[in-house]
Amino acid sequence: MVAFVRQILHAYGEKHMHRAVRRWRTGAAVLLVGLVLAAFALTRARESGPEAAESGGTPTAHTDGTSLNASASPSPSPHTPVSSRAPTPHASASPSPGAGAASASPSTRPVCDNAHPALDVGVAAGGDIQAAIDRVAAAGGGCVNLAEGSWTLRRSVRMKGGVTLNGSGASTLLQGPTSVYDYPLIDSDGTVPQTNMTVENMVLDGRIPPSARTTDPDANNPYADAMGILFAAYRANHRHVLIKNVEVRHTSMGIHIKGTTGVTLDGVNVHHNGIAFWLHNVYLRRCSDVVIVRSRMNDSLVGTGLHVAGDSRNITITDSNFSGNNSSGMNIQDLPANVTIRGSRMIGNNGDGISAVGTRLVITDNQARDNADSGIHTWTGTGQVDGNTASGNKSENLDIHGHFSISDNIGH
């Protein structure tokens, strides 16, 4: 009997012992997994901590639709003074058809051209661009990065020195209202010299109807001041202006820069502007150290593609189009010094392809055809005209006056 009871107790104890062992093994396994996960999370936090601190962490959101980061390191794309930047070689012989501002997806946002940004500010669609510019300028300069989207401007966006206004490409649109207005979409304070202003990677649309153009030189046009970009210095020169990968359309005058040393227009597409004879696609006055490259200034409604006047000098124009304008493709006046026009196209303008005066004026390797007046017309000055192709122009292919050497032109 005793032996029988001992067998029962032994069996009962063994059963519960196995159950206890199984429970202990399960609990130990759960505890071990928890410890491993906690250790992994702690390691990731330690590894990512310095990187998060270096990048500025999570942007701080503002009620005006902007986000703000302090930049600890320079942008990977340096913004050197534009007067010292050499044009980048371009493989294409002409700008690609239909190209405007460079397009970009969120994963390939165009890099802000600012070498030493104190701040990077992001502005969501419809956010306050001016507040972001003011904040960045007050901090010592940097980047205002506009998201994809559109802004209808009820007043000018005023640029300030040291600020780069950088869009997301063709999907960033700044436009005028549909009613009559009389202010530029982007301007600057002309009473205070500004240094290093950049506008890039966006579209500006003034939305001025073609019916608003006036061909009477004495007529007042209510849209006359509704320009795309106006950077005009009156008391002392601005310095270093860069406009890059920007499309400007349907404004009274696309780009007007006055009193500035160091101007670069790179990859701009300025068209269907110039609604009166004194308004053009692009107008430079009292500008020096100018580089225009890979750009298009076409289809001005009344004016020229490019107009240069005043005490301007040291201008280089390469690989660009000046076609379909209601006046000349380009008009270089007031005897500027050191102007080079190379490798560009002037086609189908309702005036001269090139109308120019100047000292040390070099016109070489251009195409000038099917213009309503002369293909290449120099009125006076000194320099050289060589290697150009001029054909189908209704007046003369080459109409050269002044002291110019002429050689190797086709169509002379």
CSV table of C-alpha atoms in Angstrom, one decimal, residues 29-382:
chain,number,residue,atom,x,y,z
A,29,ALA,CA,12.5,33.0,-23.5
A,30,VAL,CA,10.2,36.0,-23.3
A,31,LEU,CA,12.5,37.8,-20.9
A,32,LEU,CA,15.5,37.1,-23.2
A,33,VAL,CA,13.8,38.4,-26.3
A,34,GLY,CA,12.9,41.6,-24.4
A,35,LEU,CA,16.4,42.2,-23.3
A,36,VAL,CA,17.8,41.7,-26.8
A,37,LEU,CA,15.2,44.2,-28.2
A,38,ALA,CA,16.0,46.8,-25.5
A,39,ALA,CA,19.7,46.5,-26.2
A,40,PHE,CA,19.2,46.9,-30.0
A,41,ALA,CA,17.1,50.0,-29.5
A,42,LEU,CA,19.7,51.5,-27.1
A,43,THR,CA,22.5,50.9,-29.7
A,44,ARG,CA,20.5,52.5,-32.5
A,45,ALA,CA,19.8,55.6,-30.4
A,46,ARG,CA,23.4,56.0,-29.5
A,47,GLU,CA,24.5,55.6,-33.2
A,48,SER,CA,21.9,58.0,-34.6
A,49,GLY,CA,22.2,60.7,-31.9
A,50,PRO,CA,25.3,62.6,-33.4
A,51,GLU,CA,23.8,62.4,-36.9
A,52,ALA,CA,20.5,63.9,-35.8
A,53,ALA,CA,22.3,66.6,-33.9
A,54,GLU,CA,24.4,67.5,-37.0
A,55,SER,CA,21.5,67.7,-39.4
A,56,GLY,CA,19.5,70.0,-37.0
A,57,GLY,CA,16.9,67.4,-36.0
A,58,THR,CA,13.3,67.6,-36.8
A,59,PRO,CA,12.3,70.9,-38.4
A,60,THR,CA,10.3,73.2,-36.3
A,61,ALA,CA,6.9,74.0,-37.8
A,62,HIS,CA,5.6,77.6,-37.8
A,63,THR,CA,2.1,78.9,-38.1
A,64,ASP,CA,3.1,80.7,-41.3
A,65,GLY,CA,3.6,77.4,-43.1
A,66,THR,CA,7.4,77.5,-42.8
A,67,SER,CA,9.8,75.1,-41.2
A,68,LEU,CA,13.2,76.0,-39.9
A,69,ASN,CA,16.6,74.3,-39.5
A,70,ALA,CA,19.9,75.6,-38.4
A,71,SER,CA,22.6,74.5,-40.8
A,72,ALA,CA,25.8,73.2,-39.3
A,73,SER,CA,27.7,72.7,-42.6
A,74,PRO,CA,27.8,74.4,-46.0
A,75,SER,CA,25.5,73.3,-48.8
A,76,PRO,CA,27.1,70.8,-51.2
A,77,SER,CA,26.6,73.3,-54.0
A,78,PRO,CA,28.8,76.3,-53.5
A,79,HIS,CA,27.5,79.8,-54.3
A,80,THR,CA,30.7,81.6,-55.4
A,81,PRO,CA,30.5,85.2,-56.5
A,82,VAL,CA,28.8,85.1,-59.9
A,83,SER,CA,31.4,87.4,-61.5
A,84,SER,CA,34.1,84.7,-60.9
A,85,ARG,CA,32.0,81.7,-61.9
A,86,ALA,CA,32.8,80.3,-65.4
A,87,PRO,CA,29.9,79.0,-67.4
A,88,THR,CA,29.5,75.2,-67.2
A,89,PRO,CA,30.1,73.5,-70.5
A,90,HIS,CA,26.9,72.2,-72.1
A,91,ALA,CA,26.8,69.3,-74.6
A,92,SER,CA,23.6,70.3,-76.4
A,93,ALA,CA,23.9,72.8,-79.2
A,94,SER,CA,20.6,74.4,-78.2
A,95,PRO,CA,18.3,74.4,-75.2
A,96,SER,CA,15.9,71.4,-75.2
A,97,PRO,CA,12.4,72.2,-76.6
A,98,GLY,CA,9.9,73.1,-74.0
A,99,ALA,CA,12.4,73.3,-71.2
A,100,GLY,CA,11.5,75.8,-68.5
A,101,ALA,CA,12.5,75.6,-64.8
A,102,ALA,CA,14.2,72.3,-64.0
A,103,SER,CA,11.7,69.8,-62.8
A,104,ALA,CA,12.3,67.8,-59.7
A,105,SER,CA,10.6,65.1,-57.6
A,106,PRO,CA,10.8,65.3,-53.8
A,107,SER,CA,13.7,62.8,-53.8
A,108,THR,CA,15.7,65.0,-56.2
A,109,ARG,CA,15.0,68.5,-54.9
A,110,PRO,CA,17.3,71.0,-56.6
A,111,VAL,CA,20.2,71.9,-54.4
A,112,CYS,CA,20.2,75.4,-52.9
A,113,ASP,CA,23.1,77.5,-54.3
A,114,ASN,CA,24.4,79.0,-51.1
A,115,ALA,CA,27.8,78.2,-49.8
A,116,HIS,CA,27.4,79.1,-46.2
A,117,PRO,CA,23.8,79.1,-45.2
A,118,ALA,CA,23.2,80.2,-41.6
A,119,LEU,CA,19.6,78.9,-41.9
A,120,ASP,CA,17.6,76.6,-44.1
A,121,VAL,CA,13.9,77.4,-44.1
A,122,GLY,CA,11.3,75.3,-45.8
A,123,VAL,CA,8.0,76.9,-46.9
A,124,ALA,CA,5.0,74.7,-47.6
A,125,ALA,CA,2.6,75.5,-50.5
A,126,GLY,CA,0.7,78.7,-49.6
A,127,GLY,CA,3.1,79.5,-46.7
A,128,ASP,CA,4.6,82.9,-46.0
A,129,ILE,CA,7.6,83.3,-48.3
A,130,GLN,CA,8.4,86.8,-47.1
A,131,ALA,CA,8.5,85.8,-43.4
A,132,ALA,CA,11.0,83.1,-44.3
A,133,ILE,CA,13.2,85.5,-46.3
A,134,ASP,CA,13.2,88.0,-43.5
A,135,ARG,CA,14.1,85.3,-40.9
A,136,VAL,CA,17.0,83.9,-43.0
A,137,ALA,CA,18.3,87.4,-43.8
A,138,ALA,CA,18.2,88.4,-40.1
A,139,ALA,CA,20.2,85.2,-39.3
A,140,GLY,CA,23.0,86.1,-41.8
A,141,GLY,CA,21.8,84.5,-45.0
A,142,GLY,CA,20.9,81.0,-46.2
A,143,CYS,CA,18.2,79.1,-48.1
A,144,VAL,CA,14.5,79.5,-48.4
A,145,ASN,CA,13.3,76.3,-50.0
A,146,LEU,CA,9.8,76.4,-51.5
A,147,ALA,CA,7.8,73.2,-51.7
A,148,GLU,CA,5.9,72.0,-54.8
A,149,GLY,CA,2.7,74.1,-55.2
A,150,SER,CA,1.5,77.5,-56.2
A,151,TRP,CA,1.4,81.0,-54.6
A,152,THR,CA,-0.8,83.8,-55.8
A,153,LEU,CA,1.1,87.0,-54.8
A,154,ARG,CA,-0.9,90.0,-53.6
A,155,ARG,CA,2.3,92.0,-53.2
A,156,SER,CA,6.0,91.6,-54.2
A,157,VAL,CA,8.2,89.0,-52.6
A,158,ARG,CA,11.2,91.2,-51.5
A,159,MET,CA,14.6,89.5,-51.8
A,160,LYS,CA,17.4,90.4,-49.4
A,161,GLY,CA,21.2,90.0,-49.5
A,162,GLY,CA,22.6,86.6,-48.7
A,163,VAL,CA,19.3,84.8,-49.4
A,164,THR,CA,18.7,82.1,-51.9
A,165,LEU,CA,15.1,81.6,-52.9
A,166,ASN,CA,15.0,78.0,-54.2
A,167,GLY,CA,12.0,76.2,-55.6
A,168,SER,CA,11.3,72.6,-56.3
A,169,GLY,CA,11.5,73.0,-60.1
A,170,ALA,CA,8.7,73.5,-62.5
A,171,SER,CA,6.2,72.4,-59.9
A,172,THR,CA,6.8,75.5,-57.8
A,173,LEU,CA,4.7,78.4,-59.3
A,174,LEU,CA,4.6,82.0,-58.2
A,175,GLN,CA,1.9,83.9,-60.0
A,176,GLY,CA,0.2,87.3,-60.2
A,177,PRO,CA,-3.5,87.8,-59.6
A,178,THR,CA,-6.0,87.6,-62.4
A,179,SER,CA,-7.0,91.3,-61.8
A,180,VAL,CA,-4.9,94.3,-62.9
A,181,TYR,CA,-1.9,94.8,-60.6
A,182,ASP,CA,1.2,97.1,-60.7
A,183,TYR,CA,4.1,95.4,-58.8
A,184,PRO,CA,6.8,92.9,-59.6
A,185,LEU,CA,6.4,89.3,-58.5
A,186,ILE,CA,10.0,89.5,-57.0
A,187,ASP,CA,11.9,92.6,-56.3
A,188,SER,CA,14.6,94.1,-54.0
A,189,ASP,CA,15.1,97.3,-52.0
A,190,GLY,CA,16.8,99.5,-54.5
A,191,THR,CA,17.9,102.1,-51.9
A,192,VAL,CA,20.2,99.7,-50.0
A,193,PRO,CA,23.0,97.7,-51.8
A,194,GLN,CA,22.3,94.0,-51.7
A,195,THR,CA,24.9,91.3,-52.1
A,196,ASN,CA,24.4,87.6,-53.1
A,197,MET,CA,20.7,87.4,-54.1
A,198,THR,CA,19.7,84.1,-55.9
A,199,VAL,CA,16.4,83.0,-57.4
A,200,GLU,CA,16.3,79.5,-58.8
A,201,ASN,CA,14.3,76.5,-59.8
A,202,MET,CA,10.8,77.8,-60.2
A,203,VAL,CA,8.2,79.3,-62.5
A,204,LEU,CA,7.0,82.9,-62.4
A,205,ASP,CA,3.7,83.6,-64.3
A,206,GLY,CA,2.4,87.2,-64.3
A,207,ARG,CA,-0.9,86.0,-65.9
A,208,ILE,CA,-1.1,89.3,-67.9
A,209,PRO,CA,-3.4,88.7,-70.9
A,210,PRO,CA,-1.9,89.3,-74.4
A,211,SER,CA,-4.7,91.8,-75.0
A,212,ALA,CA,-2.9,94.1,-72.5
A,213,ARG,CA,0.0,94.9,-74.8
A,214,THR,CA,0.3,98.5,-76.1
A,215,THR,CA,2.2,99.4,-79.3
A,216,ASP,CA,1.6,103.2,-78.9
A,217,PRO,CA,4.8,104.5,-77.2
A,218,ASP,CA,2.9,107.3,-75.6
A,219,ALA,CA,0.2,105.1,-74.1
A,220,ASN,CA,0.0,104.3,-70.4
A,221,ASN,CA,-0.2,100.6,-69.7
A,222,PRO,CA,-1.8,99.7,-66.3
A,223,TYR,CA,0.4,96.6,-66.1
A,224,ALA,CA,3.7,98.5,-66.8
A,225,ASP,CA,5.2,97.7,-63.3
A,226,ALA,CA,3.9,94.1,-63.2
A,227,MET,CA,7.4,92.6,-63.9
A,228,GLY,CA,8.6,89.1,-63.2
A,229,ILE,CA,11.9,90.0,-61.4
A,230,LEU,CA,13.1,93.5,-60.7
A,231,PHE,CA,16.5,94.0,-59.1
A,232,ALA,CA,17.2,97.7,-59.4
A,233,ALA,CA,19.8,99.6,-57.4
A,234,TYR,CA,19.6,103.3,-57.4
A,235,ARG,CA,22.1,104.7,-54.8
A,236,ALA,CA,24.8,102.1,-55.0
A,237,ASN,CA,25.2,98.9,-56.9
A,238,HIS,CA,23.9,95.5,-56.0
A,239,ARG,CA,26.6,92.8,-56.2
A,240,HIS,CA,26.3,89.1,-57.3
A,241,VAL,CA,22.9,88.2,-58.6
A,242,LEU,CA,22.2,84.7,-59.8
A,243,ILE,CA,19.0,83.7,-61.6
A,244,LYS,CA,19.1,80.0,-62.5
A,245,ASN,CA,16.6,77.5,-64.0
A,246,VAL,CA,13.7,80.0,-63.8
A,247,GLU,CA,10.9,80.3,-66.3
A,248,VAL,CA,9.3,83.8,-66.5
A,249,ARG,CA,6.2,84.3,-68.6
A,250,HIS,CA,3.2,86.7,-69.2
A,251,THR,CA,4.7,89.6,-67.2
A,252,SER,CA,5.1,93.2,-68.3
A,253,MET,CA,8.9,92.7,-68.4
A,254,GLY,CA,10.4,89.3,-67.5
A,255,ILE,CA,13.7,90.2,-65.8
A,256,HIS,CA,14.9,93.8,-65.2
A,257,ILE,CA,18.3,94.2,-63.5
A,258,LYS,CA,19.7,97.7,-63.0
A,259,GLY,CA,22.9,98.9,-61.3
A,260,THR,CA,24.4,95.5,-60.5
A,261,THR,CA,28.0,94.2,-60.6
A,262,GLY,CA,28.1,90.4,-61.2
A,263,VAL,CA,25.0,89.0,-62.9
A,264,THR,CA,24.5,85.4,-64.0
A,265,LEU,CA,21.5,84.2,-65.9
A,266,ASP,CA,21.9,80.5,-66.3
A,267,GLY,CA,19.2,78.3,-67.9
A,268,VAL,CA,16.5,80.9,-67.8
A,269,ASN,CA,13.5,80.6,-70.1
A,270,VAL,CA,11.9,84.1,-70.5
A,271,HIS,CA,9.0,84.3,-73.0
A,272,HIS,CA,5.8,86.1,-73.8
A,273,ASN,CA,6.8,89.2,-71.8
A,274,GLY,CA,7.4,92.8,-72.9
A,275,ILE,CA,3.9,94.3,-73.4
A,276,ALA,CA,5.1,97.8,-74.6
A,277,PHE,CA,8.0,99.0,-76.7
A,278,TRP,CA,10.1,100.0,-73.6
A,279,LEU,CA,9.5,96.6,-71.9
A,280,HIS,CA,11.3,93.5,-72.9
A,281,ASN,CA,11.9,89.8,-72.0
A,282,VAL,CA,15.1,90.8,-70.3
A,283,TYR,CA,16.5,94.3,-69.8
A,284,LEU,CA,20.0,94.9,-68.2
A,285,ARG,CA,20.9,98.5,-67.5
A,286,ARG,CA,24.2,99.7,-65.8
A,287,CYS,CA,25.3,96.1,-65.3
A,288,SER,CA,28.8,94.8,-65.5
A,289,ASP,CA,30.5,91.3,-65.2
A,290,VAL,CA,27.5,89.6,-66.8
A,291,VAL,CA,27.2,86.0,-67.9
A,292,ILE,CA,24.3,84.7,-69.8
A,293,VAL,CA,24.4,81.0,-70.7
A,294,ARG,CA,22.0,78.2,-71.8
A,295,SER,CA,19.1,80.6,-71.8
A,296,ARG,CA,16.1,81.5,-74.0
A,297,MET,CA,14.5,84.9,-74.4
A,298,ASN,CA,11.9,84.4,-77.0
A,299,ASP,CA,8.5,85.7,-78.2
A,300,SER,CA,8.4,89.1,-76.6
A,301,LEU,CA,5.0,90.6,-77.4
A,302,VAL,CA,6.3,94.1,-78.2
A,303,GLY,CA,9.9,94.4,-77.1
A,304,THR,CA,13.2,92.6,-77.6
A,305,GLY,CA,14.5,89.3,-76.3
A,306,LEU,CA,17.5,91.0,-74.6
A,307,HIS,CA,18.1,94.7,-74.2
A,308,VAL,CA,21.3,96.1,-72.8
A,309,ALA,CA,21.8,99.8,-72.1
A,310,GLY,CA,23.4,102.4,-69.9
A,311,ASP,CA,27.0,102.1,-68.6
A,312,SER,CA,27.2,98.3,-69.0
A,313,ARG,CA,30.4,96.3,-69.7
A,314,ASN,CA,32.1,92.9,-69.5
A,315,ILE,CA,29.2,90.8,-70.9
A,316,THR,CA,29.4,87.3,-72.2
A,317,ILE,CA,26.5,85.6,-73.9
A,318,THR,CA,26.8,81.9,-75.0
A,319,ASP,CA,24.7,79.0,-76.1
A,320,SER,CA,21.4,80.9,-75.9
A,321,ASN,CA,18.3,81.6,-78.1
A,322,PHE,CA,16.8,85.0,-78.9
A,323,SER,CA,14.0,84.2,-81.4
A,324,GLY,CA,10.4,85.2,-82.3
A,325,ASN,CA,10.5,88.5,-80.6
A,326,ASN,CA,8.4,91.4,-81.9
A,327,SER,CA,11.5,93.7,-82.1
A,328,SER,CA,15.1,92.5,-82.3
A,329,GLY,CA,16.5,89.3,-80.9
A,330,MET,CA,18.9,91.4,-78.9
A,331,ASN,CA,19.7,95.1,-78.8
A,332,ILE,CA,23.1,96.2,-77.3
A,333,GLN,CA,23.3,100.0,-77.1
A,334,ASP,CA,25.2,102.8,-75.4
A,335,LEU,CA,28.7,101.5,-76.5
A,336,PRO,CA,29.4,99.0,-73.8
A,337,ALA,CA,33.0,97.6,-73.6
A,338,ASN,CA,34.0,93.9,-73.8
A,339,VAL,CA,30.8,92.2,-75.1
A,340,THR,CA,31.1,88.7,-76.5
A,341,ILE,CA,28.1,87.0,-78.2
A,342,ARG,CA,29.0,83.4,-79.1
A,343,GLY,CA,27.3,80.2,-80.2
A,344,SER,CA,23.8,81.6,-80.0
A,345,ARG,CA,20.7,81.7,-82.2
A,346,MET,CA,18.6,84.7,-83.4
A,347,ILE,CA,15.8,83.3,-85.6
A,348,GLY,CA,12.5,84.9,-86.8
A,349,ASN,CA,12.6,88.2,-85.0
A,350,ASN,CA,10.6,91.1,-86.2
A,351,GLY,CA,13.7,93.3,-86.4
A,352,ASP,CA,17.5,92.6,-86.5
A,353,GLY,CA,18.7,89.3,-85.1
A,354,ILE,CA,21.5,91.2,-83.4
A,355,SER,CA,21.6,95.0,-83.2
A,356,ALA,CA,24.7,96.1,-81.5
A,357,VAL,CA,27.3,98.8,-80.8
A,358,GLY,CA,30.3,98.5,-78.6
A,359,THR,CA,34.0,98.6,-78.2
A,360,ARG,CA,35.8,95.3,-78.3
A,361,LEU,CA,32.6,93.7,-79.4
A,362,VAL,CA,33.0,90.0,-80.5
A,363,ILE,CA,30.3,88.3,-82.4
A,364,THR,CA,31.3,84.8,-83.4
A,365,ASP,CA,29.8,81.4,-84.3
A,366,ASN,CA,26.2,82.5,-84.1
A,367,GLN,CA,23.1,81.7,-86.3
A,368,ALA,CA,21.0,84.6,-87.5
A,369,ARG,CA,18.3,83.7,-90.0
A,370,ASP,CA,14.8,84.7,-91.1
A,371,ASN,CA,14.8,88.0,-89.3
A,372,ALA,CA,12.6,90.8,-90.6
A,373,ASP,CA,15.6,93.2,-90.8
A,374,SER,CA,19.3,92.3,-90.8
A,375,GLY,CA,20.8,89.2,-89.4
A,376,ILE,CA,23.7,90.8,-87.6
A,377,HIS,CA,23.8,94.6,-87.6
A,378,THR,CA,26.6,96.7,-86.0
A,379,TRP,CA,26.0,100.4,-86.0
A,380,THR,CA,29.4,101.6,-84.8
A,381,GLY,CA,32.3,100.4,-82.6
A,382,THR,CA,35.3,98.1,-82.7
